[in-house]
mmCIF file with all atom_site columns, C-alpha atoms and ligand atoms in Angstrom:
data_model
loop_
_atom_site.group_PDB
_atom_site.id
_atom_site.type_symbol
_atom_site.label_atom_id
_atom_site.label_alt_id
_atom_site.label_comp_id
_atom_site.label_asym_id
_atom_site.label_entity_id
_atom_site.label_seq_id
_atom_site.pdbx_PDB_ins_code
_atom_site.Cartn_x
_atom_site.Cartn_y
_atom_site.Cartn_z
_atom_site.occupancy
_atom_site.B_iso_or_equiv
_atom_site.pdbx_formal_charge
_atom_site.auth_seq_id
_atom_site.auth_comp_id
_atom_site.auth_asym_id
_atom_site.auth_atom_id
_atom_site.pdbx_PDB_model_num
ATOM   1   C  CA  . MET I 1 1   ? 9.065   -25.174 -7.376  1.00 0.00 ? 871  MET I CA  1
ATOM   2   C  CA  . VAL I 1 2   ? 11.367  -27.787 -5.811  1.00 0.00 ? 872  VAL I CA  1
ATOM   3   C  CA  . GLY I 1 3   ? 10.065  -29.441 -3.034  1.00 0.00 ? 873  GLY I CA  1
ATOM   4   C  CA  . ILE I 1 4   ? 6.752   -27.511 -2.910  1.00 0.00 ? 874  ILE I CA  1
ATOM   5   C  CA  . ASP I 1 5   ? 3.592   -29.181 -3.991  1.00 0.00 ? 875  ASP I CA  1
ATOM   6   C  CA  . PHE I 1 6   ? 1.165   -25.946 -5.910  1.00 0.00 ? 876  PHE I CA  1
ATOM   7   C  CA  . GLY I 1 7   ? -1.390  -28.095 -7.320  1.00 0.00 ? 877  GLY I CA  1
ATOM   8   C  CA  . LYS I 1 8   ? -3.233  -27.250 -10.280 1.00 0.00 ? 878  LYS I CA  1
ATOM   9   C  CA  . PRO I 1 9   ? -2.969  -23.411 -11.103 1.00 0.00 ? 879  PRO I CA  1
ATOM   10  C  CA  . LEU I 1 10  ? -5.686  -21.020 -10.136 1.00 0.00 ? 880  LEU I CA  1
ATOM   11  C  CA  . PHE I 1 11  ? -4.788  -19.277 -13.450 1.00 0.00 ? 881  PHE I CA  1
ATOM   12  C  CA  . THR I 1 12  ? -1.968  -20.426 -15.877 1.00 0.00 ? 882  THR I CA  1
ATOM   13  C  CA  . SER I 1 13  ? 0.624   -18.461 -17.432 1.00 0.00 ? 883  SER I CA  1
ATOM   14  C  CA  . GLU I 1 14  ? -1.731  -18.404 -20.785 1.00 0.00 ? 884  GLU I CA  1
ATOM   15  C  CA  . GLU I 1 15  ? -4.736  -17.735 -18.702 1.00 0.00 ? 885  GLU I CA  1
ATOM   16  C  CA  . ILE I 1 16  ? -2.850  -14.430 -17.441 1.00 0.00 ? 886  ILE I CA  1
ATOM   17  C  CA  . GLN I 1 17  ? -1.391  -13.534 -20.987 1.00 0.00 ? 887  GLN I CA  1
ATOM   18  C  CA  . ARG I 1 18  ? -4.736  -13.958 -22.599 1.00 0.00 ? 888  ARG I CA  1
ATOM   19  C  CA  . LYS I 1 19  ? -6.528  -11.685 -19.261 1.00 0.00 ? 889  LYS I CA  1
ATOM   20  C  CA  . ILE I 1 20  ? -3.173  -9.340  -19.615 1.00 0.00 ? 890  ILE I CA  1
ATOM   21  C  CA  . HIS I 1 21  ? -3.947  -8.645  -23.299 1.00 0.00 ? 891  HIS I CA  1
ATOM   22  C  CA  . GLU I 1 22  ? -7.849  -7.952  -22.574 1.00 0.00 ? 892  GLU I CA  1
ATOM   23  C  CA  . LEU I 1 23  ? -6.963  -5.300  -20.012 1.00 0.00 ? 893  LEU I CA  1
ATOM   24  C  CA  . GLY I 1 24  ? -3.890  -3.918  -22.204 1.00 0.00 ? 894  GLY I CA  1
ATOM   25  C  CA  . SER I 1 25  ? -6.473  -3.112  -25.293 1.00 0.00 ? 895  SER I CA  1
ATOM   26  C  CA  . ARG I 1 26  ? -9.035  -1.337  -23.385 1.00 0.00 ? 896  ARG I CA  1
ATOM   27  C  CA  . ILE I 1 27  ? -6.108  0.748   -22.076 1.00 0.00 ? 897  ILE I CA  1
ATOM   28  C  CA  . SER I 1 28  ? -4.729  1.353   -24.582 1.00 0.00 ? 898  SER I CA  1
ATOM   29  C  CA  . GLN I 1 29  ? -8.089  2.795   -26.158 1.00 0.00 ? 899  GLN I CA  1
ATOM   30  C  CA  . ASP I 1 30  ? -8.744  4.744   -23.263 1.00 0.00 ? 900  ASP I CA  1
ATOM   31  C  CA  . TYR I 1 31  ? -5.765  6.504   -23.449 1.00 0.00 ? 901  TYR I CA  1
ATOM   32  C  CA  . ALA I 1 32  ? -4.837  6.476   -27.027 1.00 0.00 ? 902  ALA I CA  1
ATOM   33  C  CA  . GLU I 1 33  ? -5.389  10.585  -26.802 1.00 0.00 ? 903  GLU I CA  1
ATOM   34  C  CA  . LYS I 1 34  ? -2.980  11.283  -23.587 1.00 0.00 ? 904  LYS I CA  1
ATOM   35  C  CA  . ASP I 1 35  ? 0.239   10.615  -22.573 1.00 0.00 ? 905  ASP I CA  1
ATOM   36  C  CA  . LEU I 1 36  ? 0.083   7.926   -20.053 1.00 0.00 ? 906  LEU I CA  1
ATOM   37  C  CA  . LEU I 1 37  ? 2.323   7.728   -16.950 1.00 0.00 ? 907  LEU I CA  1
ATOM   38  C  CA  . VAL I 1 38  ? 2.379   3.822   -15.309 1.00 0.00 ? 908  VAL I CA  1
ATOM   39  C  CA  . VAL I 1 39  ? 3.156   3.716   -11.800 1.00 0.00 ? 909  VAL I CA  1
ATOM   40  C  CA  . GLY I 1 40  ? 3.746   -0.004  -10.675 1.00 0.00 ? 910  GLY I CA  1
ATOM   41  C  CA  . VAL I 1 41  ? 3.665   -0.879  -6.937  1.00 0.00 ? 911  VAL I CA  1
ATOM   42  C  CA  . LEU I 1 42  ? 6.732   -2.900  -6.045  1.00 0.00 ? 912  LEU I CA  1
ATOM   43  C  CA  . LYS I 1 43  ? 7.507   -5.704  -5.399  1.00 0.00 ? 913  LYS I CA  1
ATOM   44  C  CA  . GLY I 1 44  ? 3.854   -7.775  -6.360  1.00 0.00 ? 914  GLY I CA  1
ATOM   45  C  CA  . ALA I 1 45  ? 3.017   -5.752  -9.323  1.00 0.00 ? 915  ALA I CA  1
ATOM   46  C  CA  . LEU I 1 46  ? 7.083   -6.490  -10.975 1.00 0.00 ? 916  LEU I CA  1
ATOM   47  C  CA  . PHE I 1 47  ? 5.735   -9.060  -13.652 1.00 0.00 ? 917  PHE I CA  1
ATOM   48  C  CA  . PHE I 1 48  ? 2.543   -8.349  -14.201 1.00 0.00 ? 918  PHE I CA  1
ATOM   49  C  CA  . MET I 1 49  ? 3.393   -4.835  -14.809 1.00 0.00 ? 919  MET I CA  1
ATOM   50  C  CA  . SER I 1 50  ? 6.401   -5.534  -17.523 1.00 0.00 ? 920  SER I CA  1
ATOM   51  C  CA  . ASP I 1 51  ? 3.818   -8.202  -19.626 1.00 0.00 ? 921  ASP I CA  1
ATOM   52  C  CA  . LEU I 1 52  ? 0.881   -5.061  -19.910 1.00 0.00 ? 922  LEU I CA  1
ATOM   53  C  CA  . LEU I 1 53  ? 3.441   -2.742  -20.509 1.00 0.00 ? 923  LEU I CA  1
ATOM   54  C  CA  . ARG I 1 54  ? 4.551   -4.928  -23.391 1.00 0.00 ? 924  ARG I CA  1
ATOM   55  C  CA  . SER I 1 55  ? 0.872   -5.807  -24.165 1.00 0.00 ? 925  SER I CA  1
ATOM   56  C  CA  . LEU I 1 56  ? 0.016   -2.019  -24.762 1.00 0.00 ? 926  LEU I CA  1
ATOM   57  C  CA  . LYS I 1 57  ? -0.448  -0.251  -28.041 1.00 0.00 ? 927  LYS I CA  1
ATOM   58  C  CA  . ILE I 1 58  ? 0.288   3.430   -27.149 1.00 0.00 ? 928  ILE I CA  1
ATOM   59  C  CA  . SER I 1 59  ? 3.526   5.468   -26.054 1.00 0.00 ? 929  SER I CA  1
ATOM   60  C  CA  . VAL I 1 60  ? 3.720   5.574   -22.354 1.00 0.00 ? 930  VAL I CA  1
ATOM   61  C  CA  . ARG I 1 61  ? 6.926   6.257   -19.701 1.00 0.00 ? 931  ARG I CA  1
ATOM   62  C  CA  . MET I 1 62  ? 6.722   3.960   -16.518 1.00 0.00 ? 932  MET I CA  1
ATOM   63  C  CA  . ASP I 1 63  ? 7.665   4.419   -12.895 1.00 0.00 ? 933  ASP I CA  1
ATOM   64  C  CA  . PHE I 1 64  ? 7.597   2.298   -9.470  1.00 0.00 ? 934  PHE I CA  1
ATOM   65  C  CA  . ILE I 1 65  ? 6.523   3.345   -5.991  1.00 0.00 ? 935  ILE I CA  1
ATOM   66  C  CA  . HIS I 1 66  ? 8.037   0.376   -3.352  1.00 0.00 ? 936  HIS I CA  1
ATOM   67  C  CA  . CYS I 1 67  ? 5.699   0.134   -0.492  1.00 0.00 ? 937  CYS I CA  1
ATOM   68  C  CA  . THR I 1 68  ? 5.012   -2.657  2.027   1.00 0.00 ? 938  THR I CA  1
ATOM   69  C  CA  . SER I 1 69  ? 1.115   -3.179  2.120   1.00 0.00 ? 939  SER I CA  1
ATOM   70  C  CA  . SER I 1 70  ? -0.867  -3.078  5.242   1.00 0.00 ? 940  SER I CA  1
ATOM   71  C  CA  . LYS I 1 71  ? -1.073  -5.847  7.272   1.00 0.00 ? 941  LYS I CA  1
ATOM   72  C  CA  . GLY I 1 72  ? -3.518  -5.508  9.906   1.00 0.00 ? 942  GLY I CA  1
ATOM   73  C  CA  . THR I 1 73  ? -3.121  -2.913  12.204  1.00 0.00 ? 943  THR I CA  1
ATOM   74  C  CA  . GLN I 1 74  ? 0.584   -2.498  10.182  1.00 0.00 ? 944  GLN I CA  1
ATOM   75  C  CA  . PRO I 1 75  ? -0.121  1.357   8.405   1.00 0.00 ? 945  PRO I CA  1
ATOM   76  C  CA  . VAL I 1 76  ? 1.511   1.105   4.451   1.00 0.00 ? 946  VAL I CA  1
ATOM   77  C  CA  . ARG I 1 77  ? 4.945   1.831   4.488   1.00 0.00 ? 947  ARG I CA  1
ATOM   78  C  CA  . ILE I 1 78  ? 6.639   3.486   1.485   1.00 0.00 ? 948  ILE I CA  1
ATOM   79  C  CA  . ILE I 1 79  ? 10.079  2.070   1.033   1.00 0.00 ? 949  ILE I CA  1
ATOM   80  C  CA  . ALA I 1 80  ? 10.646  4.200   -2.119  1.00 0.00 ? 950  ALA I CA  1
ATOM   81  C  CA  . ASP I 1 81  ? 9.065   7.147   -3.586  1.00 0.00 ? 951  ASP I CA  1
ATOM   82  C  CA  . MET I 1 82  ? 8.555   7.615   -7.326  1.00 0.00 ? 952  MET I CA  1
ATOM   83  C  CA  . SER I 1 83  ? 10.536  9.849   -9.382  1.00 0.00 ? 953  SER I CA  1
ATOM   84  C  CA  . GLU I 1 84  ? 8.695   11.466  -11.860 1.00 0.00 ? 954  GLU I CA  1
ATOM   85  C  CA  . ASP I 1 85  ? 6.527   14.385  -11.190 1.00 0.00 ? 955  ASP I CA  1
ATOM   86  C  CA  . ILE I 1 86  ? 2.879   13.556  -11.543 1.00 0.00 ? 956  ILE I CA  1
ATOM   87  C  CA  . ARG I 1 87  ? 1.286   17.159  -11.706 1.00 0.00 ? 957  ARG I CA  1
ATOM   88  C  CA  . GLY I 1 88  ? -0.917  17.295  -14.800 1.00 0.00 ? 958  GLY I CA  1
ATOM   89  C  CA  . LYS I 1 89  ? -0.014  13.723  -15.501 1.00 0.00 ? 959  LYS I CA  1
ATOM   90  C  CA  . ASP I 1 90  ? -2.753  11.342  -16.669 1.00 0.00 ? 960  ASP I CA  1
ATOM   91  C  CA  . VAL I 1 91  ? -1.529  8.106   -13.900 1.00 0.00 ? 961  VAL I CA  1
ATOM   92  C  CA  . LEU I 1 92  ? -2.088  4.578   -14.298 1.00 0.00 ? 962  LEU I CA  1
ATOM   93  C  CA  . LEU I 1 93  ? -1.543  2.752   -10.884 1.00 0.00 ? 963  LEU I CA  1
ATOM   94  C  CA  . VAL I 1 94  ? -0.617  -0.971  -11.340 1.00 0.00 ? 964  VAL I CA  1
ATOM   95  C  CA  . GLU I 1 95  ? -0.688  -3.314  -8.072  1.00 0.00 ? 965  GLU I CA  1
ATOM   96  C  CA  . ASP I 1 96  ? -0.857  -6.893  -8.258  1.00 0.00 ? 966  ASP I CA  1
ATOM   97  C  CA  . ILE I 1 97  ? -4.296  -7.596  -5.631  1.00 0.00 ? 967  ILE I CA  1
ATOM   98  C  CA  . MET I 1 98  ? -6.364  -5.459  -4.270  1.00 0.00 ? 968  MET I CA  1
ATOM   99  C  CA  . ASP I 1 99  ? -7.690  -7.291  -0.976  1.00 0.00 ? 969  ASP I CA  1
ATOM   100 C  CA  . SER I 1 100 ? -8.896  -5.260  1.632   1.00 0.00 ? 970  SER I CA  1
ATOM   101 C  CA  . GLY I 1 101 ? -8.001  -1.951  -0.516  1.00 0.00 ? 971  GLY I CA  1
ATOM   102 C  CA  . VAL I 1 102 ? -6.230  -0.176  2.308   1.00 0.00 ? 972  VAL I CA  1
ATOM   103 C  CA  . THR I 1 103 ? -2.848  -0.275  0.366   1.00 0.00 ? 973  THR I CA  1
ATOM   104 C  CA  . ILE I 1 104 ? -4.162  1.200   -2.913  1.00 0.00 ? 974  ILE I CA  1
ATOM   105 C  CA  . ALA I 1 105 ? -6.456  3.630   -1.055  1.00 0.00 ? 975  ALA I CA  1
ATOM   106 C  CA  . HIS I 1 106 ? -3.445  4.900   0.745   1.00 0.00 ? 976  HIS I CA  1
ATOM   107 C  CA  . VAL I 1 107 ? -0.997  4.814   -2.268  1.00 0.00 ? 977  VAL I CA  1
ATOM   108 C  CA  . LYS I 1 108 ? -4.285  6.416   -4.369  1.00 0.00 ? 978  LYS I CA  1
ATOM   109 C  CA  . LYS I 1 109 ? -4.617  9.187   -1.630  1.00 0.00 ? 979  LYS I CA  1
ATOM   110 C  CA  . MET I 1 110 ? -0.921  10.203  -1.341  1.00 0.00 ? 980  MET I CA  1
ATOM   111 C  CA  . LEU I 1 111 ? -0.915  10.600  -5.276  1.00 0.00 ? 981  LEU I CA  1
ATOM   112 C  CA  . LEU I 1 112 ? -3.933  12.215  -5.298  1.00 0.00 ? 982  LEU I CA  1
ATOM   113 C  CA  . ALA I 1 113 ? -2.531  15.004  -3.310  1.00 0.00 ? 983  ALA I CA  1
ATOM   114 C  CA  . ARG I 1 114 ? 0.209   15.839  -6.086  1.00 0.00 ? 984  ARG I CA  1
ATOM   115 C  CA  . ASN I 1 115 ? -2.633  16.703  -8.668  1.00 0.00 ? 985  ASN I CA  1
ATOM   116 C  CA  . PRO I 1 116 ? -2.072  14.640  -11.427 1.00 0.00 ? 986  PRO I CA  1
ATOM   117 C  CA  . ALA I 1 117 ? -4.851  15.376  -14.496 1.00 0.00 ? 987  ALA I CA  1
ATOM   118 C  CA  . SER I 1 118 ? -6.545  11.908  -13.945 1.00 0.00 ? 988  SER I CA  1
ATOM   119 C  CA  . LEU I 1 119 ? -5.398  8.420   -11.503 1.00 0.00 ? 989  LEU I CA  1
ATOM   120 C  CA  . LYS I 1 120 ? -6.473  5.005   -12.098 1.00 0.00 ? 990  LYS I CA  1
ATOM   121 C  CA  . VAL I 1 121 ? -6.061  2.135   -11.086 1.00 0.00 ? 991  VAL I CA  1
ATOM   122 C  CA  . CYS I 1 122 ? -5.455  -1.286  -12.482 1.00 0.00 ? 992  CYS I CA  1
ATOM   123 C  CA  . VAL I 1 123 ? -4.636  -4.492  -10.680 1.00 0.00 ? 993  VAL I CA  1
ATOM   124 C  CA  . LEU I 1 124 ? -4.688  -8.479  -11.718 1.00 0.00 ? 994  LEU I CA  1
ATOM   125 C  CA  . LEU I 1 125 ? -6.388  -9.846  -9.207  1.00 0.00 ? 995  LEU I CA  1
ATOM   126 C  CA  . ASP I 1 126 ? -9.629  -8.310  -6.998  1.00 0.00 ? 996  ASP I CA  1
ATOM   127 C  CA  . LYS I 1 127 ? -10.617 -10.172 -3.892  1.00 0.00 ? 997  LYS I CA  1
ATOM   128 C  CA  . ALA I 1 128 ? -13.942 -7.812  -4.138  1.00 0.00 ? 998  ALA I CA  1
ATOM   129 C  CA  . GLU I 1 129 ? -15.332 -9.778  -1.234  1.00 0.00 ? 999  GLU I CA  1
ATOM   130 C  CA  . ARG I 1 130 ? -12.690 -8.471  1.563   1.00 0.00 ? 1000 ARG I CA  1
ATOM   131 C  CA  . ARG I 1 131 ? -13.137 -4.923  1.013   1.00 0.00 ? 1001 ARG I CA  1
ATOM   132 C  CA  . LYS I 1 132 ? -12.422 -3.210  4.034   1.00 0.00 ? 1002 LYS I CA  1
ATOM   133 C  CA  . VAL I 1 133 ? -12.525 0.306   2.744   1.00 0.00 ? 1003 VAL I CA  1
ATOM   134 C  CA  . GLN I 1 134 ? -14.633 1.777   -0.206  1.00 0.00 ? 1004 GLN I CA  1
ATOM   135 C  CA  . ILE I 1 135 ? -12.337 1.412   -3.276  1.00 0.00 ? 1005 ILE I CA  1
ATOM   136 C  CA  . GLU I 1 136 ? -12.786 -0.363  -6.577  1.00 0.00 ? 1006 GLU I CA  1
ATOM   137 C  CA  . ALA I 1 137 ? -10.124 -0.969  -9.622  1.00 0.00 ? 1007 ALA I CA  1
ATOM   138 C  CA  . ASP I 1 138 ? -10.954 1.112   -12.719 1.00 0.00 ? 1008 ASP I CA  1
ATOM   139 C  CA  . TYR I 1 139 ? -9.583  -2.152  -14.294 1.00 0.00 ? 1009 TYR I CA  1
ATOM   140 C  CA  . ALA I 1 140 ? -9.327  -5.550  -12.846 1.00 0.00 ? 1010 ALA I CA  1
ATOM   141 C  CA  . GLY I 1 141 ? -7.999  -9.441  -14.457 1.00 0.00 ? 1011 GLY I CA  1
ATOM   142 C  CA  . PHE I 1 142 ? -9.496  -11.692 -12.374 1.00 0.00 ? 1012 PHE I CA  1
ATOM   143 C  CA  . ARG I 1 143 ? -12.119 -11.728 -9.320  1.00 0.00 ? 1013 ARG I CA  1
ATOM   144 C  CA  . ILE I 1 144 ? -11.121 -14.185 -6.886  1.00 0.00 ? 1014 ILE I CA  1
ATOM   145 C  CA  . PRO I 1 145 ? -11.987 -15.807 -4.011  1.00 0.00 ? 1015 PRO I CA  1
ATOM   146 C  CA  . THR I 1 146 ? -10.652 -15.194 -0.484  1.00 0.00 ? 1016 THR I CA  1
ATOM   147 C  CA  . LYS I 1 147 ? -7.922  -17.605 -0.594  1.00 0.00 ? 1017 LYS I CA  1
ATOM   148 C  CA  . TYR I 1 148 ? -4.537  -16.912 -0.134  1.00 0.00 ? 1018 TYR I CA  1
ATOM   149 C  CA  . VAL I 1 149 ? -2.683  -16.724 -3.684  1.00 0.00 ? 1019 VAL I CA  1
ATOM   150 C  CA  . VAL I 1 150 ? 1.167   -16.854 -5.037  1.00 0.00 ? 1020 VAL I CA  1
ATOM   151 C  CA  . GLY I 1 151 ? 3.318   -16.463 -7.858  1.00 0.00 ? 1021 GLY I CA  1
ATOM   152 C  CA  . TYR I 1 152 ? 3.158   -14.245 -11.304 1.00 0.00 ? 1022 TYR I CA  1
ATOM   153 C  CA  . GLY I 1 153 ? 4.868   -11.709 -8.466  1.00 0.00 ? 1023 GLY I CA  1
ATOM   154 C  CA  . LEU I 1 154 ? 2.687   -12.561 -5.475  1.00 0.00 ? 1024 LEU I CA  1
ATOM   155 C  CA  . ASP I 1 155 ? 4.723   -13.878 -2.361  1.00 0.00 ? 1025 ASP I CA  1
ATOM   156 C  CA  . TYR I 1 156 ? 4.240   -15.459 0.720   1.00 0.00 ? 1026 TYR I CA  1
ATOM   157 C  CA  . LYS I 1 157 ? 7.178   -14.240 3.179   1.00 0.00 ? 1027 LYS I CA  1
ATOM   158 C  CA  . ASP I 1 158 ? 8.908   -12.570 0.061   1.00 0.00 ? 1028 ASP I CA  1
ATOM   159 C  CA  . ARG I 1 159 ? 8.574   -16.222 -1.473  1.00 0.00 ? 1029 ARG I CA  1
ATOM   160 C  CA  . TYR I 1 160 ? 7.491   -18.138 -4.633  1.00 0.00 ? 1030 TYR I CA  1
ATOM   161 C  CA  . ARG I 1 161 ? 6.968   -14.500 -6.602  1.00 0.00 ? 1031 ARG I CA  1
ATOM   162 C  CA  . ASN I 1 162 ? 8.645   -15.956 -9.348  1.00 0.00 ? 1032 ASN I CA  1
ATOM   163 C  CA  . LEU I 1 163 ? 6.233   -18.910 -10.095 1.00 0.00 ? 1033 LEU I CA  1
ATOM   164 C  CA  . PRO I 1 164 ? 4.931   -18.242 -13.884 1.00 0.00 ? 1034 PRO I CA  1
ATOM   165 C  CA  . TYR I 1 165 ? 1.440   -18.951 -12.552 1.00 0.00 ? 1035 TYR I CA  1
ATOM   166 C  CA  . ILE I 1 166 ? -0.998  -17.977 -10.053 1.00 0.00 ? 1036 ILE I CA  1
ATOM   167 C  CA  . ALA I 1 167 ? -1.762  -20.652 -6.984  1.00 0.00 ? 1037 ALA I CA  1
ATOM   168 C  CA  . VAL I 1 168 ? -3.493  -21.252 -4.183  1.00 0.00 ? 1038 VAL I CA  1
ATOM   169 C  CA  . LEU I 1 169 ? -0.630  -21.462 -1.289  1.00 0.00 ? 1039 LEU I CA  1
ATOM   170 C  CA  . PRO I 1 170 ? -0.824  -24.625 -0.117  1.00 0.00 ? 1040 PRO I CA  1
ATOM   171 C  CA  . MET I 1 171 ? -1.800  -25.368 3.712   1.00 0.00 ? 1041 MET I CA  1
ATOM   172 C  CA  . ASP I 1 172 ? 1.227   -27.042 5.195   1.00 0.00 ? 1042 ASP I CA  1
ATOM   173 C  CA  . GLU I 1 173 ? 3.393   -23.599 3.687   1.00 0.00 ? 1043 GLU I CA  1
ATOM   174 C  CA  . LYS I 1 174 ? 1.332   -21.705 5.660   1.00 0.00 ? 1044 LYS I CA  1
ATOM   175 C  CA  . MET I 1 175 ? 2.253   -23.764 8.713   1.00 0.00 ? 1045 MET I CA  1
ATOM   176 C  CA  . ARG I 1 176 ? 5.973   -23.441 8.222   1.00 0.00 ? 1046 ARG I CA  1
HETATM 177 P  P1  . IMP Y 2 .   ? -5.267  -4.675  1.275   1.00 0.00 ? 1819 IMP Y P1  1
HETATM 178 O  O1  . IMP Y 2 .   ? -3.928  -3.315  1.244   1.00 0.00 ? 1819 IMP Y O1  1
HETATM 179 O  O2  . IMP Y 2 .   ? -5.303  -5.619  2.055   1.00 0.00 ? 1819 IMP Y O2  1
HETATM 180 O  O3  . IMP Y 2 .   ? -5.634  -4.390  -0.223  1.00 0.00 ? 1819 IMP Y O3  1
HETATM 181 O  O4  . IMP Y 2 .   ? -3.912  -5.928  0.901   1.00 0.00 ? 1819 IMP Y O4  1
HETATM 182 C  C1  . IMP Y 2 .   ? -3.253  -5.488  -0.638  1.00 0.00 ? 1819 IMP Y C1  1
HETATM 183 C  C2  . IMP Y 2 .   ? -1.519  -6.455  -0.473  1.00 0.00 ? 1819 IMP Y C2  1
HETATM 184 O  O5  . IMP Y 2 .   ? -1.675  -7.130  0.237   1.00 0.00 ? 1819 IMP Y O5  1
HETATM 185 C  C3  . IMP Y 2 .   ? -1.324  -6.470  -2.065  1.00 0.00 ? 1819 IMP Y C3  1
HETATM 186 O  O6  . IMP Y 2 .   ? -0.591  -5.688  -2.711  1.00 0.00 ? 1819 IMP Y O6  1
HETATM 187 C  C4  . IMP Y 2 .   ? -0.240  -8.260  -1.507  1.00 0.00 ? 1819 IMP Y C4  1
HETATM 188 O  O7  . IMP Y 2 .   ? 1.000   -7.390  -1.225  1.00 0.00 ? 1819 IMP Y O7  1
HETATM 189 C  C5  . IMP Y 2 .   ? -1.138  -8.540  -0.291  1.00 0.00 ? 1819 IMP Y C5  1
HETATM 190 N  N1  . IMP Y 2 .   ? -2.026  -9.826  -0.781  1.00 0.00 ? 1819 IMP Y N1  1
HETATM 191 C  C6  . IMP Y 2 .   ? -3.180  -9.658  -0.104  1.00 0.00 ? 1819 IMP Y C6  1
HETATM 192 N  N2  . IMP Y 2 .   ? -3.906  -10.646 -0.565  1.00 0.00 ? 1819 IMP Y N2  1
HETATM 193 C  C7  . IMP Y 2 .   ? -2.884  -11.852 -1.134  1.00 0.00 ? 1819 IMP Y C7  1
HETATM 194 C  C8  . IMP Y 2 .   ? -2.605  -12.839 -1.797  1.00 0.00 ? 1819 IMP Y C8  1
HETATM 195 O  O8  . IMP Y 2 .   ? -3.477  -13.919 -1.704  1.00 0.00 ? 1819 IMP Y O8  1
HETATM 196 N  N3  . IMP Y 2 .   ? -1.316  -12.904 -1.914  1.00 0.00 ? 1819 IMP Y N3  1
HETATM 197 C  C9  . IMP Y 2 .   ? -0.465  -12.506 -1.656  1.00 0.00 ? 1819 IMP Y C9  1
HETATM 198 N  N4  . IMP Y 2 .   ? -0.414  -10.982 -1.345  1.00 0.00 ? 1819 IMP Y N4  1
HETATM 199 C  C10 . IMP Y 2 .   ? -1.714  -10.897 -1.023  1.00 0.00 ? 1819 IMP Y C10 1
HETATM 200 MG MG1 . MG  Y 3 .   ? 2.683   -8.253  -0.948  1.00 0.00 ? 1820 MG  Y MG1 1
#
């Protein structure tokens, strides 16, 4: 990206695509006999969702929820709810990263109250050591250390989502 040195990617776009194909194969097998509804959490899941869907070998439908993630004491806020009625449906929630787990736990609770047949969670990145609530993803791409990462949908102040790879945010960018 012009003017910013992100250094060596944490995950290159090739590594990301390889991982997505692994996840896609598992999901295709697990839902082979089901009618899956994939629900992406915007904005972070945008690119992951689009590549994951294209790696699936099964017929699926898609929907989106737009929410702000929890930050400190700031609660999760739903900006736009999904349009589909999920009662009795097999739902897979797709998110960019699970950190404290608060955001996914909140969305999961909200969706479970609507009585889906099943509800699973798929994340590309997992900062497992940072968990504040007891929740695990059913499908997780890469486990990463406690570092702030950007790219491939992940942002810092809503920027750098369009990097085609994932990189650790340079310290001097945090200072700006
Ligand atoms: P949680 O509620 O703490 O699990 O946070 C999840 C949300 O925080 C994600 O949906 C991201 O929007 C954001 N987030 C957490 N860690 C990172 C990171 O390293 N880079 C970019 N966004 C992050
Ligand atoms: Mg975010």
